[in-house]
Short mmCIF file of C-alpha atoms and ligand atoms in Angstrom, two decimals:
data_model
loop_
_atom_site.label_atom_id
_atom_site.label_comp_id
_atom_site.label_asym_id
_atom_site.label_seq_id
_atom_site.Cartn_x
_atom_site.Cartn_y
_atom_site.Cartn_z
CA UNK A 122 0.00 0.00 0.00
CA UNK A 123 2.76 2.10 0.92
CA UNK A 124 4.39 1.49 -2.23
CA UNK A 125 1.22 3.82 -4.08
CA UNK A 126 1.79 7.24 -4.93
CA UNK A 127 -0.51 8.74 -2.20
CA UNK A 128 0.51 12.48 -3.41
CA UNK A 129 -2.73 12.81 -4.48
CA UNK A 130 -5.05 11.95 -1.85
CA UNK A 131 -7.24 13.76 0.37
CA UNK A 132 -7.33 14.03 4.19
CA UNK A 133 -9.61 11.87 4.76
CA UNK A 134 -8.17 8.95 2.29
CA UNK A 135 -4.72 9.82 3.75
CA UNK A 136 -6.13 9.06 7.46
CA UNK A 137 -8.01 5.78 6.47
CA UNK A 138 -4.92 4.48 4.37
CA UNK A 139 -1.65 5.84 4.53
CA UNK A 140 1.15 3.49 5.68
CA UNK A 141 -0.54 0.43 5.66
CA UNK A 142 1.62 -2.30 4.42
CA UNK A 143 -0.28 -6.23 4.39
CA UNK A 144 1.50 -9.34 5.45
CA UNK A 145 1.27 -12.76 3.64
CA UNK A 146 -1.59 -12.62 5.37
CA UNK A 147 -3.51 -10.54 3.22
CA UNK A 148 -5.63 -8.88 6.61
CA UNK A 149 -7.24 -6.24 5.80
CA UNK A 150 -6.96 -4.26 9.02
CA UNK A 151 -3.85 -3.05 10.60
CA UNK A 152 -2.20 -5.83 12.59
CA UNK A 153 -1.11 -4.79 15.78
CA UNK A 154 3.31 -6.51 17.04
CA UNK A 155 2.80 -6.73 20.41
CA UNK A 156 6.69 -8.01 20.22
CA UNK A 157 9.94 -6.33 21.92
CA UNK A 158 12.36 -8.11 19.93
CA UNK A 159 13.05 -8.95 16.35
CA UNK A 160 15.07 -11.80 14.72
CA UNK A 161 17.75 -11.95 12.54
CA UNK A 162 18.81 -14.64 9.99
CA UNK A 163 22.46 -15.15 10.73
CA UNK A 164 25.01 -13.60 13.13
CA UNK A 165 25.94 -11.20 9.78
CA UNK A 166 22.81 -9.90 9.54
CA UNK A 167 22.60 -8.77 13.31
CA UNK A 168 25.94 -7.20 13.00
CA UNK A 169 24.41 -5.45 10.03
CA UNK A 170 21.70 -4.27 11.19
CA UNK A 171 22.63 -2.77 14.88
CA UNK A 172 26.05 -0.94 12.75
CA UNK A 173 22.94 0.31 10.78
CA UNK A 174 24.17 -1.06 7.29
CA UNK A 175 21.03 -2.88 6.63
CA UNK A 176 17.89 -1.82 7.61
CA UNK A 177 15.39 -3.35 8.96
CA UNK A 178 13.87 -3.60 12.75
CA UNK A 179 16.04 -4.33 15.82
CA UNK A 180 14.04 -3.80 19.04
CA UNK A 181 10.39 -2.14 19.71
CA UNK A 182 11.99 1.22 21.61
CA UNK A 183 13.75 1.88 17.98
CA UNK A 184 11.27 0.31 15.88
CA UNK A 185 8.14 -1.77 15.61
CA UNK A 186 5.49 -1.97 12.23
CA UNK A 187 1.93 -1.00 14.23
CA UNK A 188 4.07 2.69 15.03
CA UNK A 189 5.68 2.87 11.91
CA UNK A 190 2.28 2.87 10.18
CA UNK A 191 0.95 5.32 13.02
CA UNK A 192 3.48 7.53 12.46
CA UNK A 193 3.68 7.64 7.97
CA UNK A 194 -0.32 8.28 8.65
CA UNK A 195 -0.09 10.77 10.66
CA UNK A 196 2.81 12.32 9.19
CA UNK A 197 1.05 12.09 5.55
CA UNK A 198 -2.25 13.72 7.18
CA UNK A 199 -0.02 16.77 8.46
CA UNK A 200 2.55 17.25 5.45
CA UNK A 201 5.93 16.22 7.18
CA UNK A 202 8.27 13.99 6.00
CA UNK A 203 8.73 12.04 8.99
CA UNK A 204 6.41 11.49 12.22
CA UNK A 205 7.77 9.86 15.14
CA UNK A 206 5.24 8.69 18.40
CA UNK A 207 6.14 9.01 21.78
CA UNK A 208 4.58 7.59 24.89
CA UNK A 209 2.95 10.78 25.47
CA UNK A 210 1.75 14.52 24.31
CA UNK A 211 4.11 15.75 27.12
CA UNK A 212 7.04 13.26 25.95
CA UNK A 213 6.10 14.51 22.64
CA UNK A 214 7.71 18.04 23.93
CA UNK A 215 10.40 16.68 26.02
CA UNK A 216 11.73 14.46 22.94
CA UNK A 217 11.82 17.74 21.28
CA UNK A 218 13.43 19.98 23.65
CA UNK A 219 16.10 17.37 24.54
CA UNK A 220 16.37 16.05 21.20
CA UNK A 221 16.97 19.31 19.55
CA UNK A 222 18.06 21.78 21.97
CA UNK A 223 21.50 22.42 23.99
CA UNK A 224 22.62 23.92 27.44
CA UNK A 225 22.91 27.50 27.32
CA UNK A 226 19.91 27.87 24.99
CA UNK A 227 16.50 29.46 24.82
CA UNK A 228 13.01 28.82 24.68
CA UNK A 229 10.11 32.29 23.57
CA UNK A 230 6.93 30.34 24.26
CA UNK A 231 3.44 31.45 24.89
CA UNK A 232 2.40 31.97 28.30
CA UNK A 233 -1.15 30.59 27.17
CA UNK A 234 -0.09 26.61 27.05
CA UNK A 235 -0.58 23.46 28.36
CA UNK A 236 -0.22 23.30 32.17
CA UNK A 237 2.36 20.27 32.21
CA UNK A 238 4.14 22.71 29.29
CA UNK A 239 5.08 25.27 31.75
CA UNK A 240 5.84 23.26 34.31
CA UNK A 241 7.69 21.33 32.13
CA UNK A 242 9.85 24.57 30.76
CA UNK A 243 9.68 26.39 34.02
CA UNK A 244 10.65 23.89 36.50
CA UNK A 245 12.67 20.87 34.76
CA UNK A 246 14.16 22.37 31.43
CA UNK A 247 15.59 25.41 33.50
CA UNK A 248 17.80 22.98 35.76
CA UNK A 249 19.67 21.70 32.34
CA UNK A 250 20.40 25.84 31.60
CA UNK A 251 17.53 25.72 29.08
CA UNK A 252 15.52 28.85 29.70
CA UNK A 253 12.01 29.97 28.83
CA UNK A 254 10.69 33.35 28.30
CA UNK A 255 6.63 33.48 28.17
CA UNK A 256 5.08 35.90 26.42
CA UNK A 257 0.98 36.54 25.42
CA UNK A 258 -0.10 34.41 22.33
CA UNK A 259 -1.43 37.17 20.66
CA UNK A 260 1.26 40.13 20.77
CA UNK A 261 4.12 39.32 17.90
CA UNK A 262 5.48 42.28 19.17
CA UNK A 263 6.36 41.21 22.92
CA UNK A 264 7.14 37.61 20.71
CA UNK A 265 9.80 39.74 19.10
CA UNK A 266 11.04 41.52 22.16
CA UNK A 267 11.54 38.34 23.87
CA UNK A 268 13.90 36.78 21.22
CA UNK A 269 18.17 37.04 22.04
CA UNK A 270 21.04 35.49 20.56
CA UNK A 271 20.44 31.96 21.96
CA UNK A 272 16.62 31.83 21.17
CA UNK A 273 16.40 28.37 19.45
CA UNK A 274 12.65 27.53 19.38
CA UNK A 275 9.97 29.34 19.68
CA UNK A 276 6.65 27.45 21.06
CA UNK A 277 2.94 27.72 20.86
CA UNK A 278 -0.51 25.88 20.94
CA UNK A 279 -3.28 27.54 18.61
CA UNK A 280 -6.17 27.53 19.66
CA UNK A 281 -4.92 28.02 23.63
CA UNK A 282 -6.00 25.37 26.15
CA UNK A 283 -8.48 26.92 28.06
CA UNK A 284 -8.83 30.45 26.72
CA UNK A 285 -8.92 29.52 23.25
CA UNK A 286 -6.57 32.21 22.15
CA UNK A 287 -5.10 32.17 18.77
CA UNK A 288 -1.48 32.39 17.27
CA UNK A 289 -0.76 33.76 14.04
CA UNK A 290 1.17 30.26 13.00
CA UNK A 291 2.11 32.12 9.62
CA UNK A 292 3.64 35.53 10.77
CA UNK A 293 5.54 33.68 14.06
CA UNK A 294 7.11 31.54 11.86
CA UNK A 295 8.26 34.26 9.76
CA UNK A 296 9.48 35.94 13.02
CA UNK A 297 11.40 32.57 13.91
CA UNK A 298 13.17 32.33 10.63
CA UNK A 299 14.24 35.81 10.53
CA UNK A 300 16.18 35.16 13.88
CA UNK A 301 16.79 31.35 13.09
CA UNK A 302 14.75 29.91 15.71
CA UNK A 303 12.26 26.78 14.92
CA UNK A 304 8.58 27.31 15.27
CA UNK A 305 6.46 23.87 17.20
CA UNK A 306 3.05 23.98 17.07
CA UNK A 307 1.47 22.14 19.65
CA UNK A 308 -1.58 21.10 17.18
CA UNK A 309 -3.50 19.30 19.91
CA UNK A 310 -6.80 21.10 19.82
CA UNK A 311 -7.16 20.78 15.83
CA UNK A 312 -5.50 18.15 14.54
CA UNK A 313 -4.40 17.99 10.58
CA UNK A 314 -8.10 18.11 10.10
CA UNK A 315 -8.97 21.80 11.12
CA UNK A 316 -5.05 23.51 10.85
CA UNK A 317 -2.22 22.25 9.24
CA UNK A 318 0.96 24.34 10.77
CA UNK A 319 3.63 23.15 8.55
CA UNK A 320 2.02 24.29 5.60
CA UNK A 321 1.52 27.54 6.98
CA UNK A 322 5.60 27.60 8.27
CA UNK A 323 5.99 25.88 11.69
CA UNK A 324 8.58 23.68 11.29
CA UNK A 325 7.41 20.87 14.21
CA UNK A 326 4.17 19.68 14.85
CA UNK A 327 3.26 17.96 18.41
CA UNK A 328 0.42 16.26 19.04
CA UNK A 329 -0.80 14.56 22.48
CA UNK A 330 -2.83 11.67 20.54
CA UNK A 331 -4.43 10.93 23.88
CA UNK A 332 -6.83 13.36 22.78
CA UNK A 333 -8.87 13.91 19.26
CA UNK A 334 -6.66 10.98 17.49
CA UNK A 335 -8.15 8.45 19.69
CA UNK A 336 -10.89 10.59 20.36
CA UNK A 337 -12.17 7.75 22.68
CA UNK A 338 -10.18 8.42 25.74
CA UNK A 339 -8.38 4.84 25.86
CA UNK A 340 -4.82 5.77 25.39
CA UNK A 341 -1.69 7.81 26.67
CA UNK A 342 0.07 8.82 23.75
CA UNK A 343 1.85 11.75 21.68
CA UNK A 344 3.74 12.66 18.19
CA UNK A 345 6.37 14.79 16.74
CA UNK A 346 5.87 15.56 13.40
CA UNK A 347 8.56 17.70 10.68
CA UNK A 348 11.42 17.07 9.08
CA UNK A 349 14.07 14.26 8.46
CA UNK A 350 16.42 15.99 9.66
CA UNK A 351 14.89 17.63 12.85
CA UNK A 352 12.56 15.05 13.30
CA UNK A 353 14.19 11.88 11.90
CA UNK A 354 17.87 12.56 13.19
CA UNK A 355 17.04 15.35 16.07
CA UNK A 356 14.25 13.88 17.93
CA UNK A 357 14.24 10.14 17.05
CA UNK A 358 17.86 10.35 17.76
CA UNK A 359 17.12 10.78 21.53
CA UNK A 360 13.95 8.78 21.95
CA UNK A 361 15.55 5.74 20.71
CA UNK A 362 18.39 5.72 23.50
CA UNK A 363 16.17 7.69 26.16
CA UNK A 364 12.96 5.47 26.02
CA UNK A 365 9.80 7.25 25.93
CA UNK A 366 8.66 5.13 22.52
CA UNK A 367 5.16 4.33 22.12
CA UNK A 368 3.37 1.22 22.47
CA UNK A 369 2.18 -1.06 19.71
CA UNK A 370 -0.99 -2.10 21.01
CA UNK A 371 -1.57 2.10 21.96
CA UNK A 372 -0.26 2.80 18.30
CA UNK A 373 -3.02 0.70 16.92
CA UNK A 374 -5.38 2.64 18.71
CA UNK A 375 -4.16 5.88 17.92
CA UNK A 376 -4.05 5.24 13.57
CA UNK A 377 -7.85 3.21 14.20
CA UNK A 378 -8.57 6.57 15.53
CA UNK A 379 -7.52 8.88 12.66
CA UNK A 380 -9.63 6.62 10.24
CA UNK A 381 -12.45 8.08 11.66
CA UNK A 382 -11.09 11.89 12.83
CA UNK A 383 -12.37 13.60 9.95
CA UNK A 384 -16.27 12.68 10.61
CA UNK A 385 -15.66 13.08 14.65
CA UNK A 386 -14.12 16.82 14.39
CA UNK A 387 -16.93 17.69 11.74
CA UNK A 388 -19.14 16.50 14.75
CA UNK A 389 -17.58 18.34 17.83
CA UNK A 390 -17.03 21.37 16.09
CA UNK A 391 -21.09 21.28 15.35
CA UNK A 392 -21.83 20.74 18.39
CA UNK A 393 -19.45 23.34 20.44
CA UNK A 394 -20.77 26.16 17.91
CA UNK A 395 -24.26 25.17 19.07
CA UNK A 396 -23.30 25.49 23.05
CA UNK A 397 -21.24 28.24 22.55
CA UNK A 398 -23.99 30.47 20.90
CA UNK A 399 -26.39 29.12 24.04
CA UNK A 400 -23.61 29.66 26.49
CA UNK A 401 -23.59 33.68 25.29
CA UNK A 402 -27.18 33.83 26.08
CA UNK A 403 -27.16 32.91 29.53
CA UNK A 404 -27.17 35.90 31.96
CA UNK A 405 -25.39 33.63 34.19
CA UNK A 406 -22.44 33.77 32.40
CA UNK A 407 -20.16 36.70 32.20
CA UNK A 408 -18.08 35.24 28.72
CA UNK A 409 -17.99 32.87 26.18
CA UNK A 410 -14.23 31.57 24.87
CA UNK A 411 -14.81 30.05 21.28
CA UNK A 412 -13.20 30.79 18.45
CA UNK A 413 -16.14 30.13 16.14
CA UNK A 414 -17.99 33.27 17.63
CA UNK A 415 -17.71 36.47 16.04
CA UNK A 416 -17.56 37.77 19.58
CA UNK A 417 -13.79 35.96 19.66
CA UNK A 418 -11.78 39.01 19.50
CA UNK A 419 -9.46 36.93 16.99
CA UNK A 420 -12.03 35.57 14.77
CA UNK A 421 -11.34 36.84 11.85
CA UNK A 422 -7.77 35.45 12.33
CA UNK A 423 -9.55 31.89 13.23
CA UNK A 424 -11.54 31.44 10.22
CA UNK A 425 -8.59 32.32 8.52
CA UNK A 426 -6.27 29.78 9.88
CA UNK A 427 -8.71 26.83 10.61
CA UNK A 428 -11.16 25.19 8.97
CA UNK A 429 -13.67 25.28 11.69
CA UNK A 430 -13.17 26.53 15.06
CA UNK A 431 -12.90 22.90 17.32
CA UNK A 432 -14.72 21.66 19.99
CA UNK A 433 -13.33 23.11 22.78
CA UNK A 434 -15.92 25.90 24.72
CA UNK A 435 -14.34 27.54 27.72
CA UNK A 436 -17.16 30.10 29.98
CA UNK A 437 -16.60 32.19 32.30
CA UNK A 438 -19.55 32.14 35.26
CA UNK A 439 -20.33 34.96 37.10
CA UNK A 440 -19.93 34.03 40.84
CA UNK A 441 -16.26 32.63 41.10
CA UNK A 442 -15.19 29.41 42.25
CA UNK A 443 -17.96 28.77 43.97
CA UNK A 444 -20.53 28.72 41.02
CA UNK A 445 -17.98 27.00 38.57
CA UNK A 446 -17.82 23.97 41.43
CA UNK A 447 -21.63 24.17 41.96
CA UNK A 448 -22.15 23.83 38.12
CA UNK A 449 -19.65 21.04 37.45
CA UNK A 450 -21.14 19.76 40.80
CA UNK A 451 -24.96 19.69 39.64
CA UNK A 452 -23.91 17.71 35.93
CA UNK A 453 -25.49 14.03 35.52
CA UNK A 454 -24.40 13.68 32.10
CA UNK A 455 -21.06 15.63 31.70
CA UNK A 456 -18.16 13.81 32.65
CA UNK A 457 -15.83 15.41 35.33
CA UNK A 458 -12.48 15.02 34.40
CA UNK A 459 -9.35 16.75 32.76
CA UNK A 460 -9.49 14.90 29.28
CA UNK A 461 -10.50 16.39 26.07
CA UNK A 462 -11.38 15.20 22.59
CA UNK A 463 -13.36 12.28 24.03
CA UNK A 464 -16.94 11.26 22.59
CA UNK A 465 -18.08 12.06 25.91
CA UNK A 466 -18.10 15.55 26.72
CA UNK A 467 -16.20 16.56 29.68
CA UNK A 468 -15.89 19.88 32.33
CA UNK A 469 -13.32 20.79 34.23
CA UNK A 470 -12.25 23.85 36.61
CA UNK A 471 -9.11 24.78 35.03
CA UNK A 472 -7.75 26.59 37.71
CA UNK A 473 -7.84 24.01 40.59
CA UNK A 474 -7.17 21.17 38.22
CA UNK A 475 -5.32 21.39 35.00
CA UNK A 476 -4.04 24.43 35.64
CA UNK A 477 -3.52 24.48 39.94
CA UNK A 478 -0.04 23.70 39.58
CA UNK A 479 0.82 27.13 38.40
CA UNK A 480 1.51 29.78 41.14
CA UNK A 481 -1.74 32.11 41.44
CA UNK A 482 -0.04 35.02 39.96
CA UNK A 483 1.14 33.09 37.11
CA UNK A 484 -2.43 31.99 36.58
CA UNK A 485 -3.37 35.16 37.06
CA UNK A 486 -1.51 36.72 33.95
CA UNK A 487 -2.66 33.25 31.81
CA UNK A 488 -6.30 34.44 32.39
CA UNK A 489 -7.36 31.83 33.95
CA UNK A 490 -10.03 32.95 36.82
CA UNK A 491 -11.85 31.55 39.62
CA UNK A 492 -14.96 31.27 37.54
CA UNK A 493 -13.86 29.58 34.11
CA UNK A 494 -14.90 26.59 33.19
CA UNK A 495 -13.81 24.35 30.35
CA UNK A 496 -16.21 21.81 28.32
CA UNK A 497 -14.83 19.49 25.65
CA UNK A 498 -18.11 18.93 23.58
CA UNK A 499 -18.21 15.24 22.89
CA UNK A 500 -20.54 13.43 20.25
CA UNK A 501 -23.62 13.05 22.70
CA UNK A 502 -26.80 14.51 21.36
CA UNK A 503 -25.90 18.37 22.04
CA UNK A 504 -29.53 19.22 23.17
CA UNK A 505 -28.78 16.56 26.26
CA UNK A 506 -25.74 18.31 26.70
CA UNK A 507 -27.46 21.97 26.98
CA UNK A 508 -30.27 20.51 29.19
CA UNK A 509 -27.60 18.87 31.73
CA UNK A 510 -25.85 22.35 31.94
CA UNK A 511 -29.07 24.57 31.95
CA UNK A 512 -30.46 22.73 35.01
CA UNK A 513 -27.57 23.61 36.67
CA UNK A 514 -27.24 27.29 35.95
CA UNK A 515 -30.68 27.34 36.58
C1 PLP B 74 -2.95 16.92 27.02
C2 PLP B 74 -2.11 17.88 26.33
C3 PLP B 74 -0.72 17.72 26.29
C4 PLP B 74 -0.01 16.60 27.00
O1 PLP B 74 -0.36 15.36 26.47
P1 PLP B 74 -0.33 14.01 27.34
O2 PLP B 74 -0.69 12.99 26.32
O3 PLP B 74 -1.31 14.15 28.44
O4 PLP B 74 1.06 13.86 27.84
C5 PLP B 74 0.02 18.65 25.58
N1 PLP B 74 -0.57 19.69 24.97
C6 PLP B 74 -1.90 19.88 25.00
C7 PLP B 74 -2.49 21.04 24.29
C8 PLP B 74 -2.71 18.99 25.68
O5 PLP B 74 -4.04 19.20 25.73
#
């Protein structure tokens, strides 16, 4: 299958097909090689292939065929050259970081990411002399300001997780070229189906598959996507000796998954427009976060830049803490819990949860208040899903 010219294809053919290659067997799904080790024919052709000579697989935390066809899926469905899966979204950004970066040099990354992501910068990166500067997602200016002579990367995730804030992926990679930094995209929140960074400049794309590529909330997984070189030599060159590989029974999961992303973000993104546009009409709510409204102060920008806004819908409740717990507290049918991109829609209190790592002033300047709430809209029926959250704002 592989062996096709697949230069042609659409998303959606690319994410059913790409990579699969069939055994003797002729199956017609994926197999899954739940196997560390591989053989070898003669004491040669081991030789051969750990000197690297001959190719060919050696050991599952270098190799195995379930990933491999993960990662040419996924990596067709974004435009890179080479993909290569981790065990996680946050060893996605470690492999990265480590893989590509050296003591002495320095991160520009939005102040508007990932909890683990600043923690992750912040507290670990900075006691290897790797430095990070955080800046707001949506000034290129203070982007700009923030850059010095040992800038290497500059990081971002588009739409923000909670506030929903967008990056200009196309003018911050021209900003990272000028002062030959790289440009990662943490593409978590739209996968290759709504935004495709690389096209657009970024030069890495991350992805926590725990999220939209299952889109089933089974698995603990992540990608790196961009080129041979930074990708193939950079960060596969440090996952294979440090470890973080992924699984093949979680990569089977994960490129089952993308088979069916296309029709599962065309569904979530429905249905968070809907809740969104009933969310503004509540007086009990003091703001809306969704891209997809023309109330999003970046809209224009969104529409622009993604093919339809996600189905992430952060809210702001008037009333604190107090009335964000007593509205996640009063759901039958929500689901309380940090994930996202599941079929079943989930709420969480960003500040105490995802986010109550972060110091309070440091939350403070992310935006994140007392009162916001974050729902992932999942593929229930979305009128359920409005009558669950009215009787509690009720
Ligand atoms: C969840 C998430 C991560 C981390 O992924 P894990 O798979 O949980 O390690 C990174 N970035 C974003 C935007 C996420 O939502």
């Amino acid at each position: 299958m592989s062996e096709h010219d697949i230069t042609d294809w659409q998303l959606a053919t690319l994410a059913v097909r790409a990579g699969q290659e069939r055994t003797a067997e002729g199956e017609h799904a994926e197999p899954i090689f739940p196997t560390s080790s591989y053989v070898f024919g003669s004491a040669a052709e081991a030789a051969a292939r750990f000197s690297g000579e001959q190719p060919g697989n050696i050991y599952s935390r270098f190799t195995n065929p379930t990933v491999r066809t993960f990662e040419q899926r996924l990596a067709a469905m974004e435009g890179g050259e080479r993909c290569v899966a981790t065990s996680s979204g946050m060893a996605a950004i470690l492999s990265t970081c480590l893989g590509l970066l050296n003591q002495g040099d320095h991160i520009v990354s939005s102040q508007s990411i990932f909890g683990s992501t600043v923690v992750l910068f912040d507290q670990h990166l900075s006691r290897f002399g790797i430095e990070t500067t955080f800046v707001a997602q949506d000034d290129v200016q203070a982007w700009a300001d923030a850059i010095r002579p040992e800038t290497r990367l500059l990081f971002l995730e588009t739409p923000s997780n909670p506030l929903t804030e967008i990056a200009d992926i196309r003018k911050l990679a021209e900003l990272a070229h000028q002062n030959d930094c790289l440009l990662v995209v943490d593409n978590c929140f739209c996968t290759p189906i709504l935004q495709r960074p690389l096209e657009l400049g970024a030069d890495i794309v991350i992805h926590s598959a725990t999220k939209y590529l299952d889109g089933q909330g089974r698995c603990v997984g992540g990608a790196v996507v961009g080129s041979e070189q930074l990708v193939g030599e950079g960060v596969y060159g440090f996952l294979r000796t440090a470890g973080p590989t992924m699984s093949a029974f979680n990569a089977w999961v994960f490129l089952k998954g993308l088979e069916t992303l296309k029709v599962r973000i065309a569904a979530h993104c429905q249905s968070a427009l809907t809740l969104a546009q009933w969310l503004e009409q509540q007086v009990q709510v003091e703001r809306v976060y969704y891209p997809g409204l023309p109330s999003h102060p970046q809209h224009e920008l969104a529409i622009r830049q993604m093919s339809a806004a996600g189905g992430i819908v952060s809210f702001v409740l008037k009333g604190g803490k107090d009335a964000a717990w007593r509205l996640i507290d009063s759901t039958r049918l929500l689901s309380i819990t940090a994930n996202l991109g599941d079929t079943k829609t989930t709420i969480t209190h960003p500040a105490t949860t995802t986010h109550g790592r972060m110091t309070p002033e440091a939350r403070q300047a992310a935006g994140i208040d007392d009162g916001l709430i974050r729902i992932s809209v999942g593929l229930e029926d979305i009128d359920d899903i409005i009558r669950d959250l009215s009787t509690g704002l009720g």
